PDB file of C-alpha atoms in Angstrom:
ATOM      1  CA  MET A   1     -37.457 -16.595  28.547  1.00 40.00           C
ATOM      2  CA  ASP A   2     -37.800 -13.370  26.586  1.00 51.00           C
ATOM      3  CA  ASP A   3     -36.432 -11.489  24.423  1.00 49.00           C
ATOM      4  CA  ALA A   4     -34.002  -9.257  26.658  1.00 49.00           C
ATOM      5  CA  GLU A   5     -33.039 -12.507  28.300  1.00 58.00           C
ATOM      6  CA  LYS A   6     -31.946 -13.601  24.567  1.00 81.00           C
ATOM      7  CA  LYS A   7     -29.415 -10.950  23.817  1.00 91.00           C
ATOM      8  CA  PRO A   8     -26.099 -11.860  23.587  1.00 97.00           C
ATOM      9  CA  LYS A   9     -23.665  -8.851  25.857  1.00 97.00           C
ATOM     10  CA  VAL A  10     -21.015  -8.258  23.362  1.00 98.00           C
ATOM     11  CA  SER A  11     -22.002  -8.012  19.298  1.00 98.00           C
ATOM     12  CA  VAL A  12     -18.681  -9.140  17.987  1.00 98.00           C
ATOM     13  CA  VAL A  13     -17.948  -7.969  13.821  1.00 98.00           C
ATOM     14  CA  ILE A  14     -15.401  -8.880  11.773  1.00 97.00           C
ATOM     15  CA  PRO A  15     -15.945  -7.647   8.186  1.00 96.00           C
ATOM     16  CA  THR A  16     -13.529  -9.399   5.531  1.00 96.00           C
ATOM     17  CA  TYR A  17     -12.964  -9.510   1.717  1.00 96.00           C
ATOM     18  CA  ASN A  18     -10.630 -12.539   1.007  1.00 95.00           C
ATOM     19  CA  ARG A  19      -9.018 -13.555   3.781  1.00 93.00           C
ATOM     20  CA  ALA A  20      -9.926 -17.434   3.894  1.00 94.00           C
ATOM     21  CA  HIS A  21      -6.674 -17.379   4.330  1.00 92.00           C
ATOM     22  CA  THR A  22      -6.631 -15.452   7.143  1.00 91.00           C
ATOM     23  CA  LEU A  23     -10.003 -15.795   8.795  1.00 94.00           C
ATOM     24  CA  ASP A  24      -9.695 -19.348  10.824  1.00 93.00           C
ATOM     25  CA  ARG A  25      -7.721 -17.924  13.429  1.00 91.00           C
ATOM     26  CA  ALA A  26      -9.320 -14.466  13.915  1.00 92.00           C
ATOM     27  CA  ILE A  27     -12.514 -16.602  14.752  1.00 95.00           C
ATOM     28  CA  LYS A  28     -10.796 -19.044  17.288  1.00 94.00           C
ATOM     29  CA  SER A  29      -9.168 -16.456  19.379  1.00 94.00           C
ATOM     30  CA  ILE A  30     -13.366 -14.621  19.667  1.00 96.00           C
ATOM     31  CA  LEU A  31     -14.586 -18.272  19.828  1.00 96.00           C
ATOM     32  CA  GLY A  32     -12.127 -18.709  22.662  1.00 96.00           C
ATOM     33  CA  GLN A  33     -13.432 -16.374  24.891  1.00 97.00           C
ATOM     34  CA  THR A  34     -13.955 -16.597  28.561  1.00 98.00           C
ATOM     35  CA  PHE A  35     -16.200 -14.205  28.424  1.00 98.00           C
ATOM     36  CA  ASN A  36     -18.493 -16.337  26.368  1.00 94.00           C
ATOM     37  CA  ASP A  37     -22.092 -13.983  26.291  1.00 97.00           C
ATOM     38  CA  LEU A  38     -21.602 -12.991  22.567  1.00 98.00           C
ATOM     39  CA  GLU A  39     -23.173 -13.435  18.369  1.00 98.00           C
ATOM     40  CA  LEU A  40     -20.150 -12.949  16.011  1.00 98.00           C
ATOM     41  CA  ILE A  41     -21.164 -11.530  12.673  1.00 98.00           C
ATOM     42  CA  ILE A  42     -18.576 -12.149   9.606  1.00 98.00           C
ATOM     43  CA  VAL A  43     -19.727  -9.220   7.200  1.00 98.00           C
ATOM     44  CA  ASP A  44     -18.591 -11.256   4.284  1.00 97.00           C
ATOM     45  CA  ASP A  45     -17.600  -8.142   1.814  1.00 97.00           C
ATOM     46  CA  GLY A  46     -18.357  -9.158  -1.379  1.00 96.00           C
ATOM     47  CA  SER A  47     -15.086 -12.199  -1.285  1.00 96.00           C
ATOM     48  CA  THR A  48     -14.380 -14.401  -4.403  1.00 96.00           C
ATOM     49  CA  ASP A  49     -12.263 -17.199  -2.571  1.00 95.00           C
ATOM     50  CA  ASN A  50     -13.544 -19.477   0.010  1.00 95.00           C
ATOM     51  CA  THR A  51     -14.504 -16.915   2.782  1.00 96.00           C
ATOM     52  CA  ILE A  52     -18.355 -18.759   3.061  1.00 96.00           C
ATOM     53  CA  GLU A  53     -16.550 -22.249   3.510  1.00 96.00           C
ATOM     54  CA  VAL A  54     -13.664 -21.412   6.295  1.00 95.00           C
ATOM     55  CA  VAL A  55     -17.111 -19.663   7.725  1.00 96.00           C
ATOM     56  CA  SER A  56     -19.056 -23.092   6.751  1.00 95.00           C
ATOM     57  CA  SER A  57     -16.464 -25.347   8.272  1.00 95.00           C
ATOM     58  CA  VAL A  58     -16.850 -24.199  11.922  1.00 95.00           C
ATOM     59  CA  ASN A  59     -19.854 -25.049  13.779  1.00 93.00           C
ATOM     60  CA  ASP A  60     -20.370 -22.398  17.047  1.00 95.00           C
ATOM     61  CA  PRO A  61     -24.684 -21.191  16.928  1.00 95.00           C
ATOM     62  CA  ARG A  62     -23.591 -18.516  18.626  1.00 97.00           C
ATOM     63  CA  ILE A  63     -22.283 -17.169  14.264  1.00 97.00           C
ATOM     64  CA  ARG A  64     -24.050 -15.307  12.099  1.00 97.00           C
ATOM     65  CA  TYR A  65     -22.911 -14.543   8.656  1.00 97.00           C
ATOM     66  CA  ILE A  66     -23.919 -12.130   6.248  1.00 98.00           C
ATOM     67  CA  ARG A  67     -23.009 -11.395   2.691  1.00 97.00           C
ATOM     68  CA  HIS A  68     -22.443  -8.911   0.643  1.00 97.00           C
ATOM     69  CA  ASP A  69     -23.558  -9.218  -3.532  1.00 95.00           C
ATOM     70  CA  SER A  70     -20.703  -6.370  -4.196  1.00 96.00           C
ATOM     71  CA  ASN A  71     -17.480  -5.354  -2.152  1.00 95.00           C
ATOM     72  CA  GLN A  72     -18.081  -1.697  -0.549  1.00 96.00           C
ATOM     73  CA  GLY A  73     -15.354  -1.713   1.383  1.00 94.00           C
ATOM     74  CA  ALA A  74     -15.007  -2.014   5.628  1.00 94.00           C
ATOM     75  CA  ASN A  75     -16.038   0.445   6.122  1.00 95.00           C
ATOM     76  CA  ALA A  76     -19.363  -0.604   4.717  1.00 97.00           C
ATOM     77  CA  ALA A  77     -19.155  -3.722   6.148  1.00 97.00           C
ATOM     78  CA  ARG A  78     -18.362  -2.458   9.764  1.00 98.00           C
ATOM     79  CA  ASN A  79     -21.532  -0.268   9.399  1.00 98.00           C
ATOM     80  CA  THR A  80     -23.587  -3.389   8.777  1.00 98.00           C
ATOM     81  CA  GLY A  81     -22.552  -5.496  11.998  1.00 98.00           C
ATOM     82  CA  ILE A  82     -23.634  -2.324  13.805  1.00 98.00           C
ATOM     83  CA  LYS A  83     -26.894  -1.963  12.343  1.00 98.00           C
ATOM     84  CA  THR A  84     -27.515  -6.142  12.439  1.00 97.00           C
ATOM     85  CA  ALA A  85     -26.446  -5.650  16.328  1.00 97.00           C
ATOM     86  CA  CYS A  86     -28.295  -6.488  19.392  1.00 95.00           C
ATOM     87  CA  ALA A  87     -25.602  -6.544  21.677  1.00 97.00           C
ATOM     88  CA  GLU A  88     -25.338  -3.601  24.077  1.00 97.00           C
ATOM     89  CA  PHE A  89     -21.851  -3.560  23.454  1.00 98.00           C
ATOM     90  CA  VAL A  90     -20.277  -3.904  20.158  1.00 98.00           C
ATOM     91  CA  ALA A  91     -16.525  -5.242  19.802  1.00 98.00           C
ATOM     92  CA  PHE A  92     -14.371  -5.241  16.372  1.00 97.00           C
ATOM     93  CA  GLN A  93     -11.868  -7.666  14.975  1.00 94.00           C
ATOM     94  CA  ASP A  94     -10.081  -8.110  11.562  1.00 90.00           C
ATOM     95  CA  SER A  95      -9.730 -11.469   9.570  1.00 86.00           C
ATOM     96  CA  ASP A  96      -5.762 -11.663   9.988  1.00 82.00           C
ATOM     97  CA  ASP A  97      -5.558 -10.111  13.809  1.00 88.00           C
ATOM     98  CA  GLU A  98      -5.657 -12.508  17.288  1.00 91.00           C
ATOM     99  CA  TRP A  99      -7.050 -12.017  19.744  1.00 95.00           C
ATOM    100  CA  LEU A 100      -6.320 -13.239  23.463  1.00 96.00           C
ATOM    101  CA  PRO A 101      -8.168 -15.493  25.962  1.00 96.00           C
ATOM    102  CA  GLU A 102      -9.425 -12.012  28.706  1.00 98.00           C
ATOM    103  CA  LYS A 103      -9.295  -9.573  26.155  1.00 98.00           C
ATOM    104  CA  LEU A 104     -13.745  -9.566  26.721  1.00 98.00           C
ATOM    105  CA  GLU A 105     -13.550 -10.644  30.195  1.00 98.00           C
ATOM    106  CA  LYS A 106     -11.278  -7.840  31.258  1.00 98.00           C
ATOM    107  CA  GLN A 107     -13.000  -5.096  29.147  1.00 98.00           C
ATOM    108  CA  VAL A 108     -16.236  -6.609  30.127  1.00 98.00           C
ATOM    109  CA  GLY A 109     -15.850  -6.273  33.664  1.00 97.00           C
ATOM    110  CA  VAL A 110     -14.778  -2.707  32.920  1.00 97.00           C
ATOM    111  CA  LEU A 111     -17.921  -0.756  31.057  1.00 97.00           C
ATOM    112  CA  GLU A 112     -20.171  -2.616  33.400  1.00 96.00           C
ATOM    113  CA  ALA A 113     -18.287  -1.061  36.322  1.00 97.00           C
ATOM    114  CA  THR A 114     -18.283   2.754  34.467  1.00 94.00           C
ATOM    115  CA  SER A 115     -20.957   4.874  33.942  1.00 92.00           C
ATOM    116  CA  HIS A 116     -22.163   5.822  30.122  1.00 93.00           C
ATOM    117  CA  GLU A 117     -20.178   8.966  30.069  1.00 96.00           C
ATOM    118  CA  VAL A 118     -17.426   5.991  29.372  1.00 98.00           C
ATOM    119  CA  ALA A 119     -18.009   5.078  25.633  1.00 98.00           C
ATOM    120  CA  ALA A 120     -15.632   2.637  25.123  1.00 98.00           C
ATOM    121  CA  VAL A 121     -12.912   0.895  26.921  1.00 98.00           C
ATOM    122  CA  TYR A 122      -9.677  -0.097  24.371  1.00 98.00           C
ATOM    123  CA  THR A 123      -6.636  -1.652  25.487  1.00 98.00           C
ATOM    124  CA  GLY A 124      -2.855  -2.107  24.435  1.00 96.00           C
ATOM    125  CA  PHE A 125      -1.660  -4.256  21.513  1.00 96.00           C
ATOM    126  CA  LEU A 126       1.238  -5.958  19.691  1.00 94.00           C
ATOM    127  CA  ARG A 127       1.927  -4.783  15.804  1.00 91.00           C
ATOM    128  CA  LEU A 128       4.279  -7.744  14.180  1.00 90.00           C
ATOM    129  CA  LYS A 129       5.423  -6.589  11.910  1.00 87.00           C
ATOM    130  CA  GLY A 130       8.156  -9.383  10.853  1.00 85.00           C
ATOM    131  CA  ASP A 131      10.319 -10.141  13.223  1.00 88.00           C
ATOM    132  CA  GLU A 132       9.552  -6.345  15.077  1.00 91.00           C
ATOM    133  CA  VAL A 133       6.982  -6.468  17.903  1.00 93.00           C
ATOM    134  CA  THR A 134       5.791  -3.173  19.190  1.00 92.00           C
ATOM    135  CA  TYR A 135       3.956  -2.558  21.663  1.00 94.00           C
ATOM    136  CA  ILE A 136       1.235   0.724  21.466  1.00 93.00           C
ATOM    137  CA  PRO A 137       0.168   3.504  22.376  1.00 94.00           C
ATOM    138  CA  GLY A 138       3.976   4.219  23.523  1.00 90.00           C
ATOM    139  CA  ASP A 139       4.794   6.137  26.469  1.00 89.00           C
ATOM    140  CA  HIS A 140       4.538   9.242  24.593  1.00 87.00           C
ATOM    141  CA  ILE A 141       0.919   9.184  24.692  1.00 91.00           C
ATOM    142  CA  SER A 142       0.237  11.728  27.251  1.00 89.00           C
ATOM    143  CA  LYS A 143      -3.226  10.826  28.140  1.00 94.00           C
ATOM    144  CA  LYS A 144      -4.691   7.793  27.410  1.00 96.00           C
ATOM    145  CA  GLU A 145      -8.335   7.609  29.309  1.00 97.00           C
ATOM    146  CA  GLY A 146     -10.660  10.015  30.613  1.00 97.00           C
ATOM    147  CA  TYR A 147     -11.290  12.841  27.562  1.00 97.00           C
ATOM    148  CA  ILE A 148      -8.973  12.042  25.273  1.00 98.00           C
ATOM    149  CA  HIS A 149     -10.717  14.250  22.542  1.00 97.00           C
ATOM    150  CA  GLN A 150      -7.458  16.805  22.717  1.00 96.00           C
ATOM    151  CA  GLN A 151      -4.804  13.671  22.037  1.00 96.00           C
ATOM    152  CA  LEU A 152      -6.881  12.515  19.839  1.00 97.00           C
ATOM    153  CA  LEU A 153      -6.611  14.853  17.551  1.00 97.00           C
ATOM    154  CA  LYS A 154      -2.773  15.029  17.301  1.00 94.00           C
ATOM    155  CA  GLY A 155      -2.900  11.199  16.346  1.00 94.00           C
ATOM    156  CA  ASN A 156      -4.410   7.341  15.605  1.00 94.00           C
ATOM    157  CA  PHE A 157      -3.793   5.287  18.855  1.00 95.00           C
ATOM    158  CA  ILE A 158      -6.322   3.386  19.273  1.00 96.00           C
ATOM    159  CA  THR A 159      -6.924   0.377  16.718  1.00 94.00           C
ATOM    160  CA  THR A 160     -10.168  -0.752  16.079  1.00 96.00           C
ATOM    161  CA  GLN A 161      -9.582  -4.456  17.011  1.00 96.00           C
ATOM    162  CA  THR A 162      -8.964  -3.293  20.174  1.00 97.00           C
ATOM    163  CA  VAL A 163     -12.701  -1.601  20.928  1.00 98.00           C
ATOM    164  CA  LEU A 164     -14.739  -2.782  23.001  1.00 98.00           C
ATOM    165  CA  ALA A 165     -17.763   0.617  22.869  1.00 98.00           C
ATOM    166  CA  ARG A 166     -21.235   1.047  23.610  1.00 98.00           C
ATOM    167  CA  ARG A 167     -23.091   0.187  20.701  1.00 98.00           C
ATOM    168  CA  GLN A 168     -25.845   2.866  20.717  1.00 97.00           C
ATOM    169  CA  CYS A 169     -22.877   5.512  21.513  1.00 97.00           C
ATOM    170  CA  ILE A 170     -21.740   4.553  17.745  1.00 98.00           C
ATOM    171  CA  VAL A 171     -24.382   4.886  16.275  1.00 98.00           C
ATOM    172  CA  ASP A 172     -25.464   8.022  18.014  1.00 97.00           C
ATOM    173  CA  CYS A 173     -22.051   9.404  16.236  1.00 97.00           C
ATOM    174  CA  GLY A 174     -22.241   7.876  13.408  1.00 97.00           C
ATOM    175  CA  MET A 175     -20.602   5.195  12.934  1.00 98.00           C
ATOM    176  CA  PHE A 176     -18.067   5.012  10.400  1.00 98.00           C
ATOM    177  CA  ASP A 177     -17.267   7.486   7.881  1.00 97.00           C
ATOM    178  CA  GLU A 178     -18.324   4.477   4.524  1.00 96.00           C
ATOM    179  CA  GLU A 179     -16.412   7.606   2.285  1.00 94.00           C
ATOM    180  CA  MET A 180     -13.311   7.005   4.801  1.00 95.00           C
ATOM    181  CA  PRO A 181     -10.466   5.340   2.010  1.00 93.00           C
ATOM    182  CA  ARG A 182      -7.821   5.512   5.343  1.00 93.00           C
ATOM    183  CA  LEU A 183      -7.947   6.279   8.863  1.00 95.00           C
ATOM    184  CA  GLN A 184     -11.806   5.178   9.185  1.00 95.00           C
ATOM    185  CA  ASP A 185     -10.913   4.455  13.270  1.00 96.00           C
ATOM    186  CA  TRP A 186      -9.039   7.269  14.381  1.00 97.00           C
ATOM    187  CA  ASP A 187     -12.897   9.794  11.970  1.00 98.00           C
ATOM    188  CA  LEU A 188     -14.436   8.023  14.490  1.00 98.00           C
ATOM    189  CA  TRP A 189     -12.977   7.805  18.090  1.00 98.00           C
ATOM    190  CA  ILE A 190     -12.691  12.074  17.034  1.00 98.00           C
ATOM    191  CA  ARG A 191     -16.785  11.801  16.904  1.00 98.00           C
ATOM    192  CA  ILE A 192     -16.488  10.420  19.914  1.00 98.00           C
ATOM    193  CA  ALA A 193     -14.309  11.644  22.679  1.00 98.00           C
ATOM    194  CA  ARG A 194     -15.918  14.895  21.965  1.00 96.00           C
ATOM    195  CA  ASN A 195     -18.917  14.153  24.169  1.00 95.00           C
ATOM    196  CA  TYR A 196     -17.691  10.977  25.809  1.00 98.00           C
ATOM    197  CA  ARG A 197     -14.158   9.435  27.925  1.00 98.00           C
ATOM    198  CA  PHE A 198     -12.679   6.550  26.539  1.00 98.00           C
ATOM    199  CA  SER A 199     -11.153   3.484  29.253  1.00 98.00           C
ATOM    200  CA  TYR A 200      -8.078   2.146  28.679  1.00 98.00           C
ATOM    201  CA  ILE A 201      -6.655  -1.207  29.664  1.00 98.00           C
ATOM    202  CA  ASN A 202      -3.051  -1.338  30.254  1.00 97.00           C
ATOM    203  CA  GLU A 203      -2.631  -4.737  28.878  1.00 96.00           C
ATOM    204  CA  PRO A 204      -1.610  -6.275  24.917  1.00 96.00           C
ATOM    205  CA  LEU A 205      -4.744  -7.900  24.735  1.00 97.00           C
ATOM    206  CA  VAL A 206      -4.600  -8.394  20.929  1.00 96.00           C
ATOM    207  CA  ARG A 207      -2.154  -9.250  18.901  1.00 93.00           C
ATOM    208  CA  ALA A 208      -2.081  -7.698  15.057  1.00 90.00           C
ATOM    209  CA  TYR A 209      -0.579  -8.566  12.245  1.00 86.00           C
ATOM    210  CA  HIS A 210       1.487  -6.064   8.795  1.00 76.00           C
ATOM    211  CA  THR A 211       0.009  -8.111   6.047  1.00 67.00           C
ATOM    212  CA  GLN A 212       1.397  -7.823   2.168  1.00 59.00           C
ATOM    213  CA  ASP A 213      -1.859  -6.738   1.185  1.00 55.00           C
ATOM    214  CA  SER A 214      -2.999  -3.920   3.501  1.00 54.00           C
ATOM    215  CA  ILE A 215      -4.372  -0.846   2.475  1.00 50.00           C
ATOM    216  CA  SER A 216      -1.563   0.433   5.409  1.00 51.00           C
ATOM    217  CA  LYS A 217       0.586   0.581   2.428  1.00 60.00           C
ATOM    218  CA  ASN A 218      -1.651   3.320   0.088  1.00 78.00           C
ATOM    219  CA  MET A 219      -0.046   5.769   1.121  1.00 83.00           C
ATOM    220  CA  ALA A 220      -2.597   7.631  -1.763  1.00 89.00           C
ATOM    221  CA  ALA A 221      -5.695   7.261  -0.167  1.00 91.00           C
ATOM    222  CA  TYR A 222      -3.868   7.877   2.701  1.00 92.00           C
ATOM    223  CA  ASP A 223      -3.063  11.227   1.971  1.00 94.00           C
ATOM    224  CA  ALA A 224      -6.529  11.713   0.824  1.00 95.00           C
ATOM    225  CA  ALA A 225      -8.237  10.440   4.772  1.00 96.00           C
ATOM    226  CA  MET A 226      -5.352  12.724   6.502  1.00 95.00           C
ATOM    227  CA  GLY A 227      -6.967  15.787   4.210  1.00 96.00           C
ATOM    228  CA  ARG A 228     -10.812  14.697   5.685  1.00 96.00           C
ATOM    229  CA  ILE A 229      -9.622  14.477   9.027  1.00 97.00           C
ATOM    230  CA  ILE A 230      -7.738  17.818   8.534  1.00 96.00           C
ATOM    231  CA  ALA A 231     -10.908  18.645   7.066  1.00 96.00           C
ATOM    232  CA  LYS A 232     -14.059  17.335   9.222  1.00 97.00           C
ATOM    233  CA  TYR A 233     -12.829  18.650  11.540  1.00 97.00           C
ATOM    234  CA  ARG A 234     -10.968  22.196  11.710  1.00 95.00           C
ATOM    235  CA  ASP A 235     -12.773  24.070  14.081  1.00 95.00           C
ATOM    236  CA  ASP A 236     -12.636  21.472  16.866  1.00 96.00           C
ATOM    237  CA  TYR A 237      -8.033  21.517  15.686  1.00 96.00           C
ATOM    238  CA  LEU A 238      -8.301  25.791  15.887  1.00 93.00           C
ATOM    239  CA  ARG A 239      -9.630  25.191  19.424  1.00 95.00           C
ATOM    240  CA  TYR A 240      -5.789  23.629  20.081  1.00 95.00           C
ATOM    241  CA  PRO A 241      -3.632  26.414  17.870  1.00 93.00           C
ATOM    242  CA  ASN A 242      -0.405  23.738  18.687  1.00 91.00           C
ATOM    243  CA  THR A 243      -2.074  20.577  17.154  1.00 94.00           C
ATOM    244  CA  ALA A 244      -3.552  22.236  14.572  1.00 94.00           C
ATOM    245  CA  CYS A 245      -0.728  23.961  14.003  1.00 90.00           C
ATOM    246  CA  ARG A 246       1.238  20.246  13.776  1.00 89.00           C
ATOM    247  CA  ILE A 247      -1.019  18.186  11.975  1.00 93.00           C
ATOM    248  CA  LEU A 248      -0.751  20.721   9.210  1.00 91.00           C
ATOM    249  CA  ARG A 249       2.544  21.002   8.658  1.00 85.00           C
ATOM    250  CA  PHE A 250       2.577  16.775   9.035  1.00 87.00           C
ATOM    251  CA  TYR A 251       0.504  17.316   6.330  1.00 90.00           C
ATOM    252  CA  ALA A 252       2.427  19.066   4.193  1.00 85.00           C
ATOM    253  CA  LEU A 253       4.797  16.785   4.709  1.00 80.00           C
ATOM    254  CA  ILE A 254       2.877  14.201   2.889  1.00 84.00           C
ATOM    255  CA  LYS A 255       2.251  16.521  -0.039  1.00 85.00           C
ATOM    256  CA  ILE A 256       5.750  17.388  -0.452  1.00 76.00           C
ATOM    257  CA  ASN A 257       6.326  13.637  -0.062  1.00 76.00           C
ATOM    258  CA  GLY A 258       3.673  14.008  -3.353  1.00 80.00           C
ATOM    259  CA  ASP A 259       5.830  16.721  -4.871  1.00 77.00           C
ATOM    260  CA  GLU A 260       2.788  18.983  -4.291  1.00 86.00           C
ATOM    261  CA  ILE A 261       4.890  21.658  -3.487  1.00 80.00           C
ATOM    262  CA  ALA A 262       2.266  24.221  -4.267  1.00 84.00           C
ATOM    263  CA  LEU A 263      -0.137  22.531  -1.871  1.00 89.00           C
ATOM    264  CA  ALA A 264       2.285  21.854   0.696  1.00 83.00           C
ATOM    265  CA  ARG A 265       3.603  25.529   0.945  1.00 83.00           C
ATOM    266  CA  LYS A 266      -0.954  26.880   1.877  1.00 88.00           C
ATOM    267  CA  TYR A 267      -1.276  24.232   4.629  1.00 89.00           C
ATOM    268  CA  LEU A 268       2.750  25.507   5.674  1.00 83.00           C
ATOM    269  CA  TRP A 269       1.246  29.542   5.010  1.00 83.00           C
ATOM    270  CA  GLU A 270      -1.809  28.085   7.343  1.00 89.00           C
ATOM    271  CA  SER A 271      -0.363  26.550   9.997  1.00 86.00           C
ATOM    272  CA  PHE A 272       2.376  30.010  10.418  1.00 81.00           C
ATOM    273  CA  PHE A 273      -1.242  32.231  10.681  1.00 82.00           C
ATOM    274  CA  VAL A 274      -2.528  29.208  13.468  1.00 88.00           C
ATOM    275  CA  LYS A 275       0.437  29.435  16.010  1.00 80.00           C
ATOM    276  CA  PRO A 276       2.773  32.263  14.676  1.00 71.00           C
ATOM    277  CA  ASN A 277       6.576  29.987  15.621  1.00 67.00           C
ATOM    278  CA  ILE A 278       9.943  29.734  15.213  1.00 62.00           C
ATOM    279  CA  LYS A 279       9.369  26.242  13.518  1.00 65.00           C
ATOM    280  CA  SER A 280       6.419  27.303  10.980  1.00 60.00           C
ATOM    281  CA  LEU A 281       8.659  30.003   9.869  1.00 61.00           C
ATOM    282  CA  VAL A 282      11.632  27.468   8.913  1.00 63.00           C
ATOM    283  CA  SER A 283       8.896  24.653   7.510  1.00 62.00           C
ATOM    284  CA  LEU A 284       7.978  27.981   4.934  1.00 61.00           C
ATOM    285  CA  GLY A 285      11.456  29.062   4.115  1.00 62.00           C
ATOM    286  CA  ALA A 286      12.740  25.433   4.033  1.00 62.00           C
ATOM    287  CA  SER A 287       9.972  24.423   1.362  1.00 58.00           C
ATOM    288  CA  LEU A 288      10.706  28.018  -1.010  1.00 57.00           C
ATOM    289  CA  PHE A 289      14.016  25.600  -1.410  1.00 54.00           C
ATOM    290  CA  GLY A 290      12.180  22.466  -2.351  1.00 55.00           C
ATOM    291  CA  SER A 291      11.246  19.285  -1.051  1.00 52.00           C
ATOM    292  CA  LYS A 292      14.520  17.779  -0.863  1.00 58.00           C
ATOM    293  CA  MET A 293      15.937  20.356   1.587  1.00 57.00           C
ATOM    294  CA  TYR A 294      12.563  20.405   2.837  1.00 56.00           C
ATOM    295  CA  LEU A 295      12.762  16.720   3.476  1.00 56.00           C
ATOM    296  CA  LYS A 296      16.088  17.108   5.265  1.00 57.00           C
ATOM    297  CA  LEU A 297      14.973  19.932   7.345  1.00 58.00           C
ATOM    298  CA  TRP A 298      12.519  18.129   9.284  1.00 55.00           C
ATOM    299  CA  LYS A 299      14.058  14.660   9.827  1.00 51.00           C
ATOM    300  CA  THR A 300      16.233  16.446  11.677  1.00 54.00           C
ATOM    301  CA  TRP A 301      13.602  19.646  13.578  1.00 50.00           C
ATOM    302  CA  LEU A 302      12.815  15.504  15.001  1.00 44.00           C
ATOM    303  CA  ASN A 303      15.395  14.851  16.513  1.00 44.00           C
ATOM    304  CA  TRP A 304      15.870  18.040  18.138  1.00 44.00           C
ATOM    305  CA  ARG A 305      13.625  18.323  20.588  1.00 36.00           C
ATOM    306  CA  ASN A 306      15.018  19.302  23.421  1.00 34.00           C
ATOM    307  CA  SER A 307      15.948  22.524  21.252  1.00 36.00           C
ATOM    308  CA  ARG A 308      14.934  25.850  23.390  1.00 31.00           C
ATOM    309  CA  PHE A 309      14.029  27.704  20.205  1.00 31.00           C
ATOM    310  CA  PHE A 310      11.155  24.087  19.999  1.00 27.00           C
TER     311      PHE A 310
END
């Protein structure tokens, strides 16, 4: 048997940092897949807890353990896994989430049946936050597969844990941006969607658990990441003025929430010149009266979706 025949079909990458208490669940959900032609690459990003003991307690030859000497961030850990992966397809799991047993089997079937124009297939997922369960992506996402570049510019609806992708496409598109403090998955999908199609399986094949120490609670990181997205993809956004206008107004709202009124007005001015309309004009005018007034008006607008003015 030659080396090519020995390679698994799928490489699964788990970045982890001090999540020994949830890592076992994530590992078992991968090793328990109905599709088992895989390797599991666990990238320990400098953990100081008993992560190594948890990994060592699982006796499965498909596991490969890599450790960073210091904490470099989840993006760097995922990139380490991608560079190390030897399979044609790469999937990602978080150390505190769970896959349903048939996830990989269904995704591999889709990718093997499609052309190389399809870079990735993703699935629906359940976001669990206490007693609240939300299915994503919701019905408000009008275009979920095919060439979805414009749809992704509006906002992200694909979480990393749901994706199975062609490894070479990820590498060719630059992998994860290690400078992104958040939104690193959205950033990568935008780049991939410029030239490739996505496929979608409308089933909740992942359970994503909201945890108290999640980076998603870090609003400063979110602010910085949104600014980086807008700067990186300014030319992409300008191809779609309506989308550019909305994202600029949204970023202005973030700035107002942070009491950065001058920057908020800057982005509101830009949104108006990109796509002059009543909403942009009223947004700009409202901002002149202060953040409380603007926030109140913004929340009102969100409820006026059927208004003839918007």
